PDB file of C-alpha atoms in Angstrom:
ATOM      1  CA  THR A   1      46.868  14.174  35.195  1.00 70.00           C
ATOM      2  CA  PRO A   2      43.381  14.325  33.624  1.00 72.00           C
ATOM      3  CA  MET A   3      40.600  15.353  35.988  1.00 74.00           C
ATOM      4  CA  ALA A   4      38.135  12.530  36.610  1.00 70.00           C
ATOM      5  CA  THR A   5      35.297  15.029  37.016  1.00 71.00           C
ATOM      6  CA  GLN A   6      35.745  16.088  33.380  1.00 70.00           C
ATOM      7  CA  LYS A   7      34.969  12.589  32.061  1.00 71.00           C
ATOM      8  CA  PRO A   8      31.292  11.924  31.310  1.00 71.00           C
ATOM      9  CA  TYR A   9      29.862   8.779  32.892  1.00 68.00           C
ATOM     10  CA  ASP A  10      26.506   7.195  33.719  1.00 77.00           C
ATOM     11  CA  ALA A  11      25.888   8.008  37.363  1.00 70.00           C
ATOM     12  CA  SER A  12      22.964   5.640  37.845  1.00 80.00           C
ATOM     13  CA  ASP A  13      21.965   2.092  36.904  1.00 91.00           C
ATOM     14  CA  GLY A  14      21.186   2.720  33.225  1.00 95.00           C
ATOM     15  CA  VAL A  15      23.173   3.771  30.183  1.00 97.00           C
ATOM     16  CA  SER A  16      23.108   6.963  28.107  1.00 96.00           C
ATOM     17  CA  ALA A  17      23.617   8.010  24.487  1.00 96.00           C
ATOM     18  CA  VAL A  18      22.957  10.817  22.009  1.00 97.00           C
ATOM     19  CA  VAL A  19      20.921  10.473  18.795  1.00 97.00           C
ATOM     20  CA  GLY A  20      20.740  13.730  16.829  1.00 97.00           C
ATOM     21  CA  ASP A  21      19.211  16.372  19.119  1.00 97.00           C
ATOM     22  CA  VAL A  22      18.025  13.791  21.650  1.00 98.00           C
ATOM     23  CA  ARG A  23      20.001  12.697  24.704  1.00 97.00           C
ATOM     24  CA  LEU A  24      18.886   9.378  26.181  1.00 97.00           C
ATOM     25  CA  LEU A  25      19.578   9.161  29.914  1.00 96.00           C
ATOM     26  CA  ASN A  26      19.562   6.278  32.403  1.00 96.00           C
ATOM     27  CA  VAL A  27      18.082   3.753  29.953  1.00 98.00           C
ATOM     28  CA  LEU A  28      17.209   0.425  31.585  1.00 97.00           C
ATOM     29  CA  VAL A  29      14.613  -2.349  31.374  1.00 98.00           C
ATOM     30  CA  LEU A  30      12.720  -3.719  34.368  1.00 97.00           C
ATOM     31  CA  THR A  31      11.374  -7.291  34.379  1.00 96.00           C
ATOM     32  CA  GLU A  32      10.287 -10.012  36.765  1.00 94.00           C
ATOM     33  CA  ASP A  33      10.122 -12.959  34.407  1.00 94.00           C
ATOM     34  CA  GLY A  34      12.513 -12.122  31.545  1.00 95.00           C
ATOM     35  CA  GLU A  35       9.602 -12.176  29.087  1.00 95.00           C
ATOM     36  CA  SER A  36       7.954  -8.772  29.476  1.00 96.00           C
ATOM     37  CA  GLY A  37       9.701  -5.560  30.417  1.00 97.00           C
ATOM     38  CA  ASN A  38       9.180  -1.872  31.084  1.00 97.00           C
ATOM     39  CA  LEU A  39      11.587   0.531  29.356  1.00 98.00           C
ATOM     40  CA  LEU A  40      12.561   3.201  31.872  1.00 97.00           C
ATOM     41  CA  MET A  41      14.498   6.286  30.686  1.00 97.00           C
ATOM     42  CA  SER A  42      14.574  10.042  30.188  1.00 96.00           C
ATOM     43  CA  ALA A  43      14.914  11.736  26.813  1.00 97.00           C
ATOM     44  CA  VAL A  44      16.035  15.352  26.432  1.00 97.00           C
ATOM     45  CA  ASN A  45      15.206  16.922  23.070  1.00 98.00           C
ATOM     46  CA  SER A  46      17.305  20.057  22.561  1.00 97.00           C
ATOM     47  CA  GLY A  47      15.858  20.614  19.067  1.00 96.00           C
ATOM     48  CA  ASP A  48      12.928  22.819  18.117  1.00 96.00           C
ATOM     49  CA  GLN A  49      10.809  20.005  16.621  1.00 96.00           C
ATOM     50  CA  ASP A  50       9.069  17.024  18.193  1.00 97.00           C
ATOM     51  CA  VAL A  51      10.765  13.687  17.489  1.00 97.00           C
ATOM     52  CA  GLN A  52       9.277  10.237  16.852  1.00 98.00           C
ATOM     53  CA  LEU A  53      11.986   8.078  18.440  1.00 98.00           C
ATOM     54  CA  LEU A  54      12.166   4.540  17.030  1.00 98.00           C
ATOM     55  CA  VAL A  55      12.958   1.890  19.644  1.00 98.00           C
ATOM     56  CA  GLN A  56      13.832  -1.540  18.238  1.00 97.00           C
ATOM     57  CA  TYR A  57      14.645  -4.749  20.115  1.00 97.00           C
ATOM     58  CA  GLY A  58      14.759  -8.462  19.384  1.00 94.00           C
ATOM     59  CA  GLU A  59      16.679 -10.449  16.800  1.00 87.00           C
ATOM     60  CA  GLY A  60      16.219 -11.357  13.148  1.00 83.00           C
ATOM     61  CA  SER A  61      12.636 -11.600  11.993  1.00 83.00           C
ATOM     62  CA  ALA A  62      11.441 -11.320  15.610  1.00 85.00           C
ATOM     63  CA  LYS A  63      12.426  -7.644  15.892  1.00 93.00           C
ATOM     64  CA  THR A  64       9.855  -5.445  17.577  1.00 96.00           C
ATOM     65  CA  GLU A  65       9.567  -1.706  16.971  1.00 96.00           C
ATOM     66  CA  ILE A  66       7.796   0.941  18.989  1.00 97.00           C
ATOM     67  CA  GLU A  67       7.773   4.719  18.619  1.00 97.00           C
ATOM     68  CA  LEU A  68       7.990   7.235  21.441  1.00 98.00           C
ATOM     69  CA  GLU A  69       7.174  10.901  21.013  1.00 97.00           C
ATOM     70  CA  VAL A  70       9.813  13.222  22.457  1.00 98.00           C
ATOM     71  CA  PRO A  71       8.520  16.820  22.517  1.00 97.00           C
ATOM     72  CA  ALA A  72      10.809  19.663  21.416  1.00 97.00           C
ATOM     73  CA  SER A  73      12.874  21.736  23.839  1.00 95.00           C
ATOM     74  CA  GLY A  74      12.450  19.669  26.953  1.00 95.00           C
ATOM     75  CA  ALA A  75      12.884  16.500  28.955  1.00 96.00           C
ATOM     76  CA  THR A  76      10.443  13.587  28.936  1.00 97.00           C
ATOM     77  CA  GLY A  77      10.416  10.611  31.270  1.00 96.00           C
ATOM     78  CA  PHE A  78       9.321   7.208  29.984  1.00 97.00           C
ATOM     79  CA  GLY A  79       8.275   4.129  31.930  1.00 95.00           C
ATOM     80  CA  ALA A  80       7.792   5.762  35.336  1.00 93.00           C
ATOM     81  CA  GLY A  81       4.298   7.220  34.847  1.00 87.00           C
ATOM     82  CA  GLU A  82       2.852   5.387  31.889  1.00 92.00           C
ATOM     83  CA  GLN A  83       4.887   2.250  31.237  1.00 94.00           C
ATOM     84  CA  VAL A  84       6.628   1.455  27.961  1.00 96.00           C
ATOM     85  CA  PHE A  85       5.641  -2.223  27.784  1.00 96.00           C
ATOM     86  CA  LEU A  86       8.106  -4.460  25.929  1.00 96.00           C
ATOM     87  CA  GLU A  87       6.806  -7.913  25.042  1.00 94.00           C
ATOM     88  CA  GLY A  88       9.018 -10.952  24.506  1.00 94.00           C
ATOM     89  CA  ILE A  89      12.303  -9.398  25.670  1.00 96.00           C
ATOM     90  CA  GLY A  90      14.009 -12.748  26.285  1.00 95.00           C
ATOM     91  CA  HIS A  91      16.463 -11.314  28.846  1.00 97.00           C
ATOM     92  CA  GLN A  92      16.662 -12.058  32.563  1.00 97.00           C
ATOM     93  CA  PRO A  93      17.581  -9.566  35.304  1.00 97.00           C
ATOM     94  CA  GLY A  94      21.344  -9.139  35.367  1.00 96.00           C
ATOM     95  CA  GLN A  95      21.757  -9.411  31.601  1.00 97.00           C
ATOM     96  CA  LEU A  96      22.368  -6.697  28.999  1.00 97.00           C
ATOM     97  CA  MET A  97      19.719  -6.291  26.316  1.00 98.00           C
ATOM     98  CA  PRO A  98      20.573  -4.723  22.937  1.00 98.00           C
ATOM     99  CA  ILE A  99      18.133  -1.933  22.072  1.00 98.00           C
ATOM    100  CA  TYR A 100      18.433   0.305  18.994  1.00 98.00           C
ATOM    101  CA  PHE A 101      17.318   3.976  19.074  1.00 98.00           C
ATOM    102  CA  GLN A 102      16.937   6.190  15.977  1.00 98.00           C
ATOM    103  CA  TYR A 103      14.806   8.960  14.459  1.00 97.00           C
ATOM    104  CA  GLY A 104      14.544  10.802  11.153  1.00 95.00           C
ATOM    105  CA  ASP A 105      17.725  10.626   9.104  1.00 95.00           C
ATOM    106  CA  HIS A 106      20.001  10.762  12.154  1.00 96.00           C
ATOM    107  CA  GLN A 107      22.376   7.889  12.722  1.00 96.00           C
ATOM    108  CA  GLY A 108      20.959   5.553  15.341  1.00 97.00           C
ATOM    109  CA  VAL A 109      22.720   3.936  18.242  1.00 98.00           C
ATOM    110  CA  GLN A 110      22.493   0.450  19.721  1.00 97.00           C
ATOM    111  CA  LEU A 111      22.847   0.343  23.481  1.00 98.00           C
ATOM    112  CA  GLN A 112      23.543  -2.608  25.733  1.00 98.00           C
ATOM    113  CA  VAL A 113      20.794  -1.831  28.232  1.00 98.00           C
ATOM    114  CA  PRO A 114      20.887  -3.284  31.761  1.00 97.00           C
ATOM    115  CA  VAL A 115      17.930  -5.508  32.688  1.00 97.00           C
ATOM    116  CA  LEU A 116      16.959  -5.184  36.351  1.00 97.00           C
ATOM    117  CA  ASP A 117      14.289  -6.618  38.623  1.00 94.00           C
ATOM    118  CA  GLY A 118      12.186  -4.784  41.206  1.00 87.00           C
ATOM    119  CA  SER A 119      14.350  -5.604  44.220  1.00 91.00           C
ATOM    120  CA  LEU A 120      15.558  -2.001  44.567  1.00 90.00           C
ATOM    121  CA  PRO A 121      12.848   0.158  46.167  1.00 91.00           C
ATOM    122  CA  GLU A 122      13.095   2.875  43.493  1.00 90.00           C
ATOM    123  CA  TYR A 123      12.157   0.354  40.781  1.00 90.00           C
ATOM    124  CA  GLY A 124       9.623  -1.838  42.607  1.00 83.00           C
ATOM    125  CA  GLY A 125       6.620   0.197  41.463  1.00 89.00           C
ATOM    126  CA  HIS A 126       7.720   0.245  37.821  1.00 93.00           C
ATOM    127  CA  LEU A 127       7.698  -3.458  36.974  1.00 93.00           C
ATOM    128  CA  PRO A 128       5.774  -4.257  33.779  1.00 93.00           C
ATOM    129  CA  THR A 129       2.078  -4.968  33.921  1.00 87.00           C
ATOM    130  CA  PRO A 130       0.302  -5.970  30.716  1.00 73.00           C
ATOM    131  CA  THR A 131      -2.658  -3.867  29.663  1.00 65.00           C
ATOM    132  CA  PRO A 132      -5.793  -5.721  30.698  1.00 59.00           C
ATOM    133  CA  THR A 133      -7.979  -7.050  27.896  1.00 56.00           C
ATOM    134  CA  PRO A 134     -11.531  -5.787  28.267  1.00 62.00           C
ATOM    135  CA  GLU A 135     -14.111  -8.503  28.813  1.00 64.00           C
ATOM    136  CA  PRO A 136     -17.382  -8.267  26.879  1.00 63.00           C
ATOM    137  CA  THR A 137     -20.418  -7.397  28.937  1.00 60.00           C
ATOM    138  CA  GLU A 138     -24.046  -8.014  28.124  1.00 64.00           C
ATOM    139  CA  THR A 139     -25.800  -4.856  26.979  1.00 57.00           C
ATOM    140  CA  PRO A 140     -29.495  -4.322  27.661  1.00 58.00           C
ATOM    141  CA  ASP A 141     -31.992  -4.255  24.795  1.00 57.00           C
ATOM    142  CA  PRO A 142     -32.164  -0.608  23.626  1.00 58.00           C
ATOM    143  CA  ASP A 143     -35.965  -0.515  23.304  1.00 61.00           C
ATOM    144  CA  GLY A 144     -36.448  -1.877  26.822  1.00 55.00           C
ATOM    145  CA  THR A 145     -38.366  -5.021  25.842  1.00 55.00           C
ATOM    146  CA  ALA A 146     -37.168  -8.284  27.196  1.00 53.00           C
ATOM    147  CA  GLU A 147     -36.808 -11.329  24.991  1.00 56.00           C
ATOM    148  CA  PRO A 148     -39.186 -14.129  25.963  1.00 55.00           C
ATOM    149  CA  ASP A 149     -37.629 -17.151  27.600  1.00 57.00           C
ATOM    150  CA  ALA A 150     -37.237 -20.236  25.385  1.00 56.00           C
ATOM    151  CA  GLU A 151     -39.022 -22.276  28.059  1.00 56.00           C
ATOM    152  CA  GLY A 152     -41.822 -19.868  28.763  1.00 50.00           C
TER     153      GLY A 152
END
């Protein structure tokens, strides 16, 4: 009888894969509205060179690509500290979202990534928040002279 402990499996909510020297661990997307998401995962680069990991999602001409830097000889967490904001994901919590990962000339892999909401306490603080757009502010005149009023 084969030993169950010798079979690799994903022990958490996300999925895992290997692309070249990079192991992707516990990959999942968090969303509230099914439109924007935060990609949450760990990447372990066992190689001796930094990797620019291509992450691609969406369909047809609406595919979106982002790049994540995975430093050499170590593990990097994504989405927990600084979010990996995914716009226009089009998947609701409970669905699987296809996401493609690849770098260099290594064969990529498409994962069916679970989409979750923030109902579990460990994910509540990692829901996506769009980067605020700065609002223009009035700057004072550099020479310190005020413009005369049109009425005065």
